[in-house]
Coordinates of C-alpha atoms and ligand atoms in Angstrom, one line a residue:
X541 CA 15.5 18.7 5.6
X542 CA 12.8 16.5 6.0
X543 CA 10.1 15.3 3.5
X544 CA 6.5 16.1 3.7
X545 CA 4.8 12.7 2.3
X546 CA 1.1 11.8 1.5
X547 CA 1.1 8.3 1.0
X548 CA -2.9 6.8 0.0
X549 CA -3.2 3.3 1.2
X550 CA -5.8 1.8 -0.7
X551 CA -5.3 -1.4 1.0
X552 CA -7.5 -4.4 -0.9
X553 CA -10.1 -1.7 -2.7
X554 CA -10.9 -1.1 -6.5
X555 CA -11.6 -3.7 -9.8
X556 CA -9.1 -2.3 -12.4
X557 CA -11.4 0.1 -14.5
X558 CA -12.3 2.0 -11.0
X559 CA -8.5 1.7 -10.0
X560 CA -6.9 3.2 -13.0
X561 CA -9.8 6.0 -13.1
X562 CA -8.7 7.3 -9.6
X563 CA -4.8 7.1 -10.5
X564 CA -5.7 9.3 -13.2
X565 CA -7.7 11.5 -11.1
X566 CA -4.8 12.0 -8.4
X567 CA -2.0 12.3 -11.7
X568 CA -4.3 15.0 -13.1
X569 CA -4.8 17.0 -9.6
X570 CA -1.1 16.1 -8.1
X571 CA 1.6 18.8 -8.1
X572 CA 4.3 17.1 -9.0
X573 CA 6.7 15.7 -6.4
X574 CA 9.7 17.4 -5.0
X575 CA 12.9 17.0 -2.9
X576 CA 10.5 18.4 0.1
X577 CA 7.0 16.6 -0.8
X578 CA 6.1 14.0 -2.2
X579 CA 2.8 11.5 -2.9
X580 CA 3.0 8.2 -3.0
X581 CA 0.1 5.6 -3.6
X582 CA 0.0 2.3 -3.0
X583 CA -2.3 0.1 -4.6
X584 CA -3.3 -3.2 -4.6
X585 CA 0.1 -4.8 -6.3
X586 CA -1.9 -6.4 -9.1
X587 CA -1.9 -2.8 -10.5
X588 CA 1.3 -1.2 -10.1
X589 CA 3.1 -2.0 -13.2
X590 CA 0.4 -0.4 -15.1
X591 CA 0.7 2.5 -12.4
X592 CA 4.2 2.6 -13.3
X593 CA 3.6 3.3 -17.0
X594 CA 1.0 5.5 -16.8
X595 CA 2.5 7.7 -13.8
X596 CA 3.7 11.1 -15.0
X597 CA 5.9 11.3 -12.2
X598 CA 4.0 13.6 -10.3
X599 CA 3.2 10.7 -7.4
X600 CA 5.5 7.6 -6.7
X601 CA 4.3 4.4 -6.1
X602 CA 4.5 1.6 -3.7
X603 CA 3.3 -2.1 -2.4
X604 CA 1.7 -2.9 0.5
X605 CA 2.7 -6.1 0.9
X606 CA 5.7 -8.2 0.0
X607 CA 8.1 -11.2 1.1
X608 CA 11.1 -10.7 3.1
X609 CA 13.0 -13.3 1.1
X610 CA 14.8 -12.4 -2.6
X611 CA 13.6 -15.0 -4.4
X612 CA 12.3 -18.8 -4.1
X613 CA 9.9 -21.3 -3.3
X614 CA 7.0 -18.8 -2.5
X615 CA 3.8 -19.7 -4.5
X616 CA 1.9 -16.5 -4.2
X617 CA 4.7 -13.9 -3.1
X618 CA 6.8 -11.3 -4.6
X619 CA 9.6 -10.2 -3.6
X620 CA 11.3 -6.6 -2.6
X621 CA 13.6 -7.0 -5.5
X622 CA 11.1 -7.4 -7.4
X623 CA 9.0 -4.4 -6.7
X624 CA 11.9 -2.7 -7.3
X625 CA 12.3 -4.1 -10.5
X626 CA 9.3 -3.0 -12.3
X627 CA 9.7 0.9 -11.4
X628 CA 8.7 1.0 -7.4
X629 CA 10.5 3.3 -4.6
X630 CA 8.1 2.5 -1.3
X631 CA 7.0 -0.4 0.7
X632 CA 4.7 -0.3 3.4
X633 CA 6.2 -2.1 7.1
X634 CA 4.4 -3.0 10.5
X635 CA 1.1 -2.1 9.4
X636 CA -1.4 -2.7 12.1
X637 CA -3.7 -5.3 9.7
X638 CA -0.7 -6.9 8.9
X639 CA 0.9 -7.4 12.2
X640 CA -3.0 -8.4 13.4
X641 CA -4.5 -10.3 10.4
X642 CA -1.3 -11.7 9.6
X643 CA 0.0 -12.3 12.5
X644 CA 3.8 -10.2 11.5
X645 CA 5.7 -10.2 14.5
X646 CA 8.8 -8.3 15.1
X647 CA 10.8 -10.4 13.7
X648 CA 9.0 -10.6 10.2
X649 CA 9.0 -6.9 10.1
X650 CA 13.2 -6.8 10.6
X651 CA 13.8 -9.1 8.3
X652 CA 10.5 -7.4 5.5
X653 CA 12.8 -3.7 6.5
X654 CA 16.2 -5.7 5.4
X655 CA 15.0 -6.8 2.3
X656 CA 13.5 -3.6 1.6
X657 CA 16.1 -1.4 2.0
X658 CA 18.9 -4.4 0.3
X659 CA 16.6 -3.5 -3.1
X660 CA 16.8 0.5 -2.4
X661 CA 13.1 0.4 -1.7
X662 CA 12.0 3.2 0.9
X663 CA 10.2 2.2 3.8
X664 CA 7.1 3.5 5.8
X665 CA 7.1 1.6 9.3
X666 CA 3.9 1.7 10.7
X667 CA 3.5 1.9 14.4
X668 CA 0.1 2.5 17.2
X669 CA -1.6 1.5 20.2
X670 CA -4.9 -0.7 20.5
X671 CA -7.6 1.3 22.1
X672 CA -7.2 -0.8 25.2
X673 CA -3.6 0.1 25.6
X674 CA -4.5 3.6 25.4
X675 CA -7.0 3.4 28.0
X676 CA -5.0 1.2 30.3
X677 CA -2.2 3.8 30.1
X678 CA 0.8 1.7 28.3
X679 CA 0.2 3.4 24.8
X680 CA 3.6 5.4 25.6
X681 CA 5.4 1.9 26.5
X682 CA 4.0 0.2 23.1
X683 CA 5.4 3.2 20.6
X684 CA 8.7 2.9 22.1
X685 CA 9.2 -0.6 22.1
X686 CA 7.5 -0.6 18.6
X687 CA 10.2 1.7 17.0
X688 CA 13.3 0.1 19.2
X689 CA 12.9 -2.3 16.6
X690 CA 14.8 0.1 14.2
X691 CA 17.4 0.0 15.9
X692 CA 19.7 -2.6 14.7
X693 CA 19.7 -0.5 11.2
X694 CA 22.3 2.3 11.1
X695 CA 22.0 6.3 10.7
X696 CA 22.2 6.0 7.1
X697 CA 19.6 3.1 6.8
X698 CA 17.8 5.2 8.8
X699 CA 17.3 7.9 5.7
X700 CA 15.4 5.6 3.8
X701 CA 13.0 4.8 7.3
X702 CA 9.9 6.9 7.7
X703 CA 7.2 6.5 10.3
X704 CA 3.6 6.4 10.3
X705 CA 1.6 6.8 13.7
X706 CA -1.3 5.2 13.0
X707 CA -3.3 4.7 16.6
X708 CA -5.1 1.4 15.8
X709 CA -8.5 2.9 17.3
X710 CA -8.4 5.4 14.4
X711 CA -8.1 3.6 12.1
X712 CA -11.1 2.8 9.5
X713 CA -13.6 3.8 11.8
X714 CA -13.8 7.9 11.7
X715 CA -12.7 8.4 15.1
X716 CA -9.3 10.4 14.4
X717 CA -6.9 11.3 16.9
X718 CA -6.8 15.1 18.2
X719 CA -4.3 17.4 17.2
X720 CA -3.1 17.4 21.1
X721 CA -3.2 13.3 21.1
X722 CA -1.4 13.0 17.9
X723 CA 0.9 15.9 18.7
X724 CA 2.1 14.0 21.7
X725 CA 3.0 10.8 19.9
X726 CA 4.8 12.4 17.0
X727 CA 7.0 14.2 19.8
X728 CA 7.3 10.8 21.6
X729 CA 8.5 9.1 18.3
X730 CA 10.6 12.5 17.1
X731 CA 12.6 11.7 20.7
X732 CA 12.8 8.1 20.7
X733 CA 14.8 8.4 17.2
X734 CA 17.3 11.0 18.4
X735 CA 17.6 8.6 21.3
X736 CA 18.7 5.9 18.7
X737 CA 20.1 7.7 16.0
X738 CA 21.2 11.4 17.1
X739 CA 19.7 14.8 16.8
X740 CA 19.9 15.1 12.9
X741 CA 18.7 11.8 11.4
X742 CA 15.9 12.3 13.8
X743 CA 15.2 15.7 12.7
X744 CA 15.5 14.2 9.2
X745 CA 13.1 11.4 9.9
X746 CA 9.1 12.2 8.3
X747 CA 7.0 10.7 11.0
X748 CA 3.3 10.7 9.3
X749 CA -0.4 10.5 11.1
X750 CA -2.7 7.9 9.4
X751 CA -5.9 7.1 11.0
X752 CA -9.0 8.7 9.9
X753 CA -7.6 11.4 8.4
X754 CA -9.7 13.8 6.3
X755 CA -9.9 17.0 4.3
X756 CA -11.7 18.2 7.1
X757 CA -8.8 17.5 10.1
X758 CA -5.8 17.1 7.8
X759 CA -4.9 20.8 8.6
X760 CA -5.4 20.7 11.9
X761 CA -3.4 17.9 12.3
X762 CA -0.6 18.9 10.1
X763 CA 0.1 21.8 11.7
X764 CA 1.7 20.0 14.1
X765 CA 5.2 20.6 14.5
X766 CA 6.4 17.0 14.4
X767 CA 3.7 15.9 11.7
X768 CA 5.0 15.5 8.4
X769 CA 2.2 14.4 6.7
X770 CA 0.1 11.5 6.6
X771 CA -0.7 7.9 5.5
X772 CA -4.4 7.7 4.5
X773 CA -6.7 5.2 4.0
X774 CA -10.5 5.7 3.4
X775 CA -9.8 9.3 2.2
X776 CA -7.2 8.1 -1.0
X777 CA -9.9 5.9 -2.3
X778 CA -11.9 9.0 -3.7
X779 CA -9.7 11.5 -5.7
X780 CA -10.9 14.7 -4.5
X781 CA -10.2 14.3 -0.8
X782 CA -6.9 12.8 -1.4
X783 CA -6.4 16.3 -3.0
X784 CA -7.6 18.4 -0.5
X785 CA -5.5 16.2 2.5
X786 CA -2.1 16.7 -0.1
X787 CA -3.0 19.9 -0.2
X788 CA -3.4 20.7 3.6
X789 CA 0.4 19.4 3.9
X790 CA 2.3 22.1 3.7
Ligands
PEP950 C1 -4.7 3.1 7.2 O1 -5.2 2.0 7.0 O2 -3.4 3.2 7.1 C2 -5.5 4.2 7.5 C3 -5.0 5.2 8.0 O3 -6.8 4.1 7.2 P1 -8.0 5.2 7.4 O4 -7.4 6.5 6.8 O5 -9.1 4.7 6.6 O6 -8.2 5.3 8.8

């Protein structure tokens, strides 16, 4: 059966005092995670060993950002391994500001996924349209040829995959997708893995909305049959809401 995952994405937000206030916000207000849902928070990477002590196990945590190679010559990097190392199951993939800002192409993002799942790290590979490929009608051609990508990895590669939707036009800015608009990717996506992997990893795959999700569409949204929860961005930064959106996942 598939997992229902939370995941808050706090992207490059918080001086430590604010940041370790919040994680013990969301570890006092968590239920603790479970074979069928789970929370994850990534943080700015500067903070997750400390995350890693302090967590009571009731989230799990991950990195936003790391390099595709083991080890080396990297001045500033860290590697998958690495996260791994100090207590970390998730990495966030294909993330529309990375792939934009820093300029990840498809290759990068193979080889970030191959060096994720080599340490036993679980991934979240982000995928979405700009709002001018919506409008210009190719939205539908630019999810599937962003998630043929996965498939050079193999079925049970696969179980360690999940997928965000993030439509690039929602992101940050408030405007989230409908129920209908999201409902329609997720199925897209849901068929596009069965089309690569079969029927049951598909139906084992979380596939997760991110984009302007709130408390106050989060349940909406998640009632979609093909939702399985979501990756969230403004919302995770204030304890509370991040609450009220894990708790709309059922
Ligand atoms: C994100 O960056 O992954 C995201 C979904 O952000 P927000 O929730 O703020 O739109």
């Amino acid at each position: 059966m598939r997992k229902k995952i939370v995941a808050g994405n706090w992207k490059m937000n918080m001086l430590k005092d604010e940041a370790k206030k919040l994680f013990s916000e969301i570890l006092s207000m968590s239920m603790e995670s479970s074979d069928h849902k789970i929370t994850v928070v990534f943080p700015p990477s500067i903070y997750l060993a400390d995350f890693v002590r302090q967590n009571n196990g009731k989230v799990m945590l991950g990195a936003q950002n790391f390099h595709f190679s083991n080890k080396g010559a990297y001045t500033g990097e860290l590697s998958a391994g690495q996260i791994k190392s100090i207590g970390c199951d998730f990495v966030l993939v294909g993330h529309s500001e990375r792939r934009t800002l820093f300029m990840e192409d498809d290759q990068v993002l193979l080889l970030k996924i191959k060096s994720a799942l080599e340490s036993d790290l679980q991934v979240i590979y982000c995928c979405g349209e700009s709002l001018e490929e919506r409008e210009q009608g190719i939205y539908i051609n630019k999810i599937r040829n962003q998630i043929s990508l996965l498939k050079t990895f193999s079925t049970e590669e696969m179980m360690a995959i999940s997928i965000a939707y993030e439509p690039i036009w929602a992101i940050g800015t408030g405007k989230t997708a409908s129920p209908q608009q999201a409902a329609e990717m997720h199925d897209l996506i849901r068929a596009e893995v069965s089309v690569l992997f079969g029927a049951e990893t598909s139906e084992n795959t979380s596939i997760l909305y991110g984009g302007s999700c709130s408390p106050t569409n989060a349940h909406e949204l998640f009632k979609c049959n093909n939702i399985d929860g979501g990756l969230i961005g403004g919302a995770s930064l204030e304890a509370n809401s991040f609450h009220a959106i894990i708790s709309a996942c059922q």
